[in-house]
Amino acid sequence: WGRGMSSSAPSDDISSRVPENYKPTKMEMIEKGPMMMGGAIGMMLRSFSQPGTIKDHARLISIGLSPFCEKARWALDLSGIPYTEDSHPPFLSAYYTLPATKGESSQVPMLILPSGEILWDSHKILGFLATNHDSVRHLYPPSLHQPISAFEHLVHQRLGAPARLFMYNRLLKGPPQTAYGLGRVLSRHSSKVEEFLYPPLFSAFIGKGILSVTKARRDENAKLALNEIRLFYEEVSSMLSDGRPFLFGDSFTAADLTFSAHTTLLQTPQNLDGMSLEDDLMPRELLDLRQELLATRAGNHATTMYKEHRARDVIHPVSGPRDKSLFG
């Protein structure tokens, strides 16, 4: 469902850094697989859709359901800068991110600025916005910048990654209709051709590929991930046990935004209505876990942040990739 951190910046000179005997890892092949499948899928996507861009607007390439993308989207909405969102399902987003970076990155969220500058790290996107737009400078108060940034990384590692692993394990090992339903959710707000193609592709091939090459295939890893999720919720609840309204300082910061965005896979806030699997397709275990987490101080904090700091009218439907048929 997307990742938010990257260790390198975009560059025009890519081949000079690729070793002659380089072999992609299994995960890289999964991430970049769509670009390596003979071009048939890419040709179809380019034939029937085009990026949702508007002149002088930033462009956010995203996976709609990704917590990392929701983090970037939330900050963009708070900033007030004009942008369009190019939302795609997992792995098909590579057809848009790789060309944008000349093959450098398939990662989302990716923000393409009107100047041509490209950012594909959720932390860097928030940092850029807070540095350049007064409306979101409060996300990183100068005296708290370091601890807030450190907490962001903890959320990515101890909630973002375990939640994704656990959800994939429980949903992709379920009945076929659950995988198909997940594919349908993951392709919402994308182009019509993606909405048509992705659910059967995800159910038959992509979902099974995820299980075969990631830690999500092992139930013991899912159990460890669930333990980590519960432990992190306990630690955040402990931070809030003194009655503070925000995690750091006396105002809403990137710490509150990041934690709340990363609870979305588990808690499904009302602001993201339509971006979750129907309850009748969800395993009972996940429905029970949702109620368990919502009842904690940490879970309640995320709910409150969505109610008080996330306006309903700026969430989905996103501007999409646009179907070419709409343009005559």
Coordinates of C-alpha atoms in Angstrom, one line a residue, residues 26-279:
K26 CA 12.4 -10.1 -5.4
M27 CA 10.7 -7.0 -3.9
E28 CA 12.1 -4.7 -6.6
M29 CA 10.7 -7.1 -9.2
I30 CA 7.3 -7.0 -7.6
E31 CA 7.4 -3.2 -7.3
K32 CA 8.7 -2.7 -10.8
G33 CA 7.0 -5.7 -12.3
P34 CA 4.4 -3.8 -14.3
M35 CA 7.2 -2.0 -16.2
M36 CA 8.8 -5.4 -17.0
M37 CA 5.8 -7.2 -18.5
G38 CA 6.3 -6.5 -22.1
G39 CA 4.7 -3.1 -22.0
A40 CA 1.2 -4.5 -22.8
I41 CA -0.4 -3.3 -19.6
G42 CA 1.4 0.1 -19.8
M43 CA 0.3 0.5 -23.4
M44 CA -3.3 -0.1 -22.4
L45 CA -3.1 2.3 -19.5
R46 CA -1.6 5.0 -21.7
S47 CA -4.2 4.3 -24.4
F48 CA -7.2 4.8 -22.2
S49 CA -6.1 7.3 -19.5
Q50 CA -3.8 10.2 -18.9
P51 CA -2.4 11.8 -15.7
G52 CA -4.8 14.1 -13.8
T53 CA -2.7 17.2 -14.2
I54 CA -3.6 20.9 -14.3
K55 CA -1.2 23.7 -15.3
D56 CA 0.5 25.3 -12.3
H57 CA -0.8 22.6 -10.0
A58 CA 1.4 20.2 -8.1
R59 CA 0.7 16.5 -8.9
L60 CA 0.5 13.9 -6.3
I61 CA 1.0 10.3 -7.6
S62 CA -0.5 8.0 -5.0
I63 CA -2.1 4.7 -4.0
G64 CA -5.4 5.8 -2.6
L65 CA -5.4 3.5 0.4
S66 CA -1.8 3.9 1.4
P67 CA -1.3 5.5 4.9
F68 CA 2.0 7.1 3.6
C69 CA -0.1 8.7 0.7
E70 CA -2.8 9.8 3.1
K71 CA -0.1 11.5 5.2
A72 CA 1.1 13.5 2.3
R73 CA -2.4 14.2 1.1
W74 CA -3.5 15.5 4.5
A75 CA -0.5 17.9 4.7
L76 CA -1.2 19.1 1.1
D77 CA -4.8 19.8 2.0
L78 CA -3.8 21.7 5.1
S79 CA -1.2 23.7 3.1
G80 CA -3.9 25.0 0.7
I81 CA -1.6 24.7 -2.4
P82 CA -3.4 23.7 -5.6
Y83 CA -2.7 20.1 -6.6
T84 CA -4.2 17.2 -8.4
E85 CA -4.0 13.6 -7.4
D86 CA -3.1 10.8 -9.7
S87 CA -4.3 7.7 -7.8
H88 CA -3.4 4.2 -8.9
P89 CA -3.5 0.7 -7.5
P90 CA -0.3 -0.9 -6.0
F91 CA 2.3 -1.8 -8.7
L92 CA 0.3 -0.1 -11.5
S93 CA 1.4 3.2 -10.0
A94 CA 4.9 2.3 -11.3
Y95 CA 3.8 3.2 -14.8
Y96 CA 3.6 6.8 -13.6
T97 CA 6.3 7.1 -11.0
L98 CA 9.1 5.4 -13.0
P99 CA 8.7 7.6 -16.1
A100 CA 8.4 10.7 -13.9
T101 CA 11.8 9.9 -12.3
K102 CA 13.4 8.4 -15.4
G103 CA 13.5 5.0 -13.7
E104 CA 14.8 6.2 -10.4
S105 CA 11.9 5.3 -8.1
S106 CA 8.6 3.4 -8.2
Q107 CA 7.8 4.7 -4.7
V108 CA 4.7 6.6 -3.6
P109 CA 3.7 9.1 -2.5
M110 CA 5.4 11.1 -5.2
L111 CA 4.9 14.9 -5.4
I112 CA 5.8 16.6 -8.7
L113 CA 6.0 20.4 -8.2
P114 CA 5.1 22.9 -11.0
S115 CA 8.9 23.8 -11.0
G116 CA 9.7 20.2 -12.0
E117 CA 11.2 19.3 -8.6
I118 CA 10.1 15.8 -7.5
L119 CA 9.8 14.5 -3.9
W120 CA 9.0 10.8 -3.1
D121 CA 9.4 10.6 0.6
S122 CA 6.4 11.4 2.8
H123 CA 8.6 13.0 5.5
K124 CA 10.4 15.2 2.9
I125 CA 7.0 16.2 1.4
L126 CA 5.8 17.4 4.8
G127 CA 9.2 19.1 5.5
F128 CA 9.0 20.9 2.1
L129 CA 5.5 22.1 2.8
A130 CA 6.2 23.2 6.3
T131 CA 9.3 25.1 5.2
N132 CA 7.6 26.9 2.2
H133 CA 4.0 27.4 3.3
D134 CA 3.0 29.4 6.4
S135 CA -0.2 27.5 6.7
V136 CA 1.6 24.3 7.8
R137 CA 4.7 25.6 9.6
H138 CA 3.1 24.5 12.8
L139 CA 3.7 20.8 11.8
Y140 CA 7.3 21.2 12.9
P141 CA 7.8 23.7 15.7
P142 CA 11.5 24.6 15.8
S143 CA 12.0 23.4 19.4
L144 CA 10.3 20.1 18.7
H145 CA 11.5 19.4 15.1
Q146 CA 14.0 16.6 16.1
P147 CA 11.7 14.6 18.4
I148 CA 8.7 14.9 16.0
S149 CA 10.9 13.7 13.1
A150 CA 12.1 10.8 15.2
F151 CA 8.6 9.9 16.1
E152 CA 7.6 9.9 12.4
H153 CA 10.2 7.3 11.7
L154 CA 9.0 5.2 14.6
V155 CA 5.5 5.3 13.3
H156 CA 6.7 4.2 9.8
Q157 CA 8.7 1.3 11.2
R158 CA 6.5 0.1 14.1
L159 CA 3.0 0.8 12.9
G160 CA 3.1 1.3 9.1
A161 CA 5.1 -1.8 8.1
P162 CA 3.5 -4.2 10.7
A163 CA -0.1 -3.0 9.8
R164 CA 0.5 -3.6 6.1
L165 CA 2.1 -7.1 6.8
F166 CA -0.7 -8.1 9.1
M167 CA -3.5 -7.0 6.8
Y168 CA -2.0 -8.7 3.8
N169 CA -1.6 -11.9 5.7
R170 CA -5.2 -12.0 6.9
L171 CA -6.9 -10.7 3.8
L172 CA -4.8 -12.5 1.1
K173 CA -5.1 -15.9 2.8
G174 CA -8.9 -15.6 2.9
P175 CA -11.5 -16.6 0.4
P176 CA -11.1 -15.4 -3.2
Q177 CA -14.0 -12.9 -2.8
T178 CA -12.0 -11.2 -0.1
A179 CA -8.9 -10.7 -2.4
Y180 CA -11.2 -9.6 -5.2
G181 CA -12.9 -7.1 -2.9
L182 CA -9.5 -5.8 -1.7
G183 CA -8.5 -5.3 -5.3
R184 CA -11.6 -3.3 -5.9
V185 CA -10.9 -1.1 -3.0
L186 CA -7.3 -0.6 -4.0
S187 CA -8.3 0.5 -7.5
R188 CA -11.0 3.0 -6.5
H189 CA -10.5 6.6 -7.7
S190 CA -8.1 5.4 -10.4
S191 CA -8.9 5.3 -14.1
K192 CA -11.8 3.3 -15.4
V193 CA -9.4 0.8 -17.1
E194 CA -7.6 0.3 -13.9
E195 CA -10.8 -0.2 -12.0
F196 CA -11.8 -2.8 -14.6
L197 CA -8.5 -4.7 -14.8
Y198 CA -7.1 -4.6 -11.3
P199 CA -9.5 -6.6 -9.1
P200 CA -9.2 -9.8 -11.2
L201 CA -5.5 -9.3 -11.7
F202 CA -5.0 -8.7 -7.9
S203 CA -7.1 -11.8 -7.0
A204 CA -5.5 -14.1 -9.5
F205 CA -1.9 -13.0 -9.6
I206 CA -0.7 -9.8 -7.7
G207 CA -2.1 -10.8 -4.3
K208 CA -0.5 -14.3 -4.6
G209 CA 2.7 -12.7 -5.7
I210 CA 2.8 -10.5 -2.6
L211 CA 2.4 -13.5 -0.3
S212 CA 5.0 -15.5 -2.2
V213 CA 7.9 -13.0 -1.8
T214 CA 7.1 -11.1 1.4
K215 CA 7.1 -11.9 5.1
A216 CA 3.3 -11.7 4.9
R217 CA 3.1 -15.3 3.8
R218 CA 4.1 -16.6 7.2
D219 CA 1.5 -16.6 10.0
E220 CA 4.2 -16.3 12.6
N221 CA 5.3 -13.1 11.1
A222 CA 1.7 -11.8 11.1
K223 CA 1.5 -12.7 14.8
L224 CA 4.7 -10.7 15.6
A225 CA 3.3 -7.8 13.5
L226 CA 0.1 -7.8 15.6
N227 CA 2.0 -7.8 18.8
E228 CA 4.1 -4.9 17.6
I229 CA 0.9 -3.0 16.6
R230 CA -0.6 -3.5 20.1
L231 CA 2.6 -2.6 21.8
F232 CA 3.0 0.6 19.8
Y233 CA -0.6 1.6 20.6
E234 CA 0.1 1.0 24.3
E235 CA 3.2 3.3 24.1
V236 CA 1.3 6.1 22.4
S237 CA -1.6 5.6 24.8
S238 CA 0.9 6.0 27.6
M239 CA 2.2 9.3 26.1
L240 CA -1.4 10.6 26.2
S241 CA -2.2 9.3 29.7
D242 CA -1.4 12.7 31.2
G243 CA -4.4 14.2 29.4
R244 CA -2.4 16.1 26.7
P245 CA -4.5 16.9 23.6
F246 CA -1.5 16.5 21.2
L247 CA 1.5 14.2 21.1
F248 CA 4.1 16.9 21.2
G249 CA 3.6 20.5 22.4
D250 CA 0.3 22.3 22.6
S251 CA -0.8 22.2 19.0
F252 CA -1.4 19.8 16.1
T253 CA 1.9 18.7 14.6
A254 CA 3.3 16.2 12.1
A255 CA 3.5 13.7 14.9
D256 CA -0.3 13.7 15.3
L257 CA -0.8 13.7 11.6
T258 CA 1.6 10.8 10.9
F259 CA 0.2 8.6 13.7
S260 CA -3.4 9.2 12.7
A261 CA -2.8 8.6 9.0
H262 CA -1.1 5.3 9.8
T263 CA -4.1 4.0 11.8
T264 CA -6.3 4.1 8.7
L265 CA -5.7 0.5 7.6
L266 CA -6.8 -0.6 11.1
Q267 CA -9.4 1.9 12.2
T268 CA -11.0 3.1 9.0
P269 CA -12.0 6.7 9.9
Q270 CA -15.3 8.0 8.5
N271 CA -13.4 10.7 6.6
L272 CA -12.0 7.9 4.4
D273 CA -15.4 6.3 3.8
G274 CA -15.4 4.1 0.8
M275 CA -11.7 3.4 1.1
S276 CA -12.0 0.2 3.1
L277 CA -13.2 -3.3 2.6
E278 CA -16.9 -4.0 3.3
D279 CA -17.4 -5.4 6.7

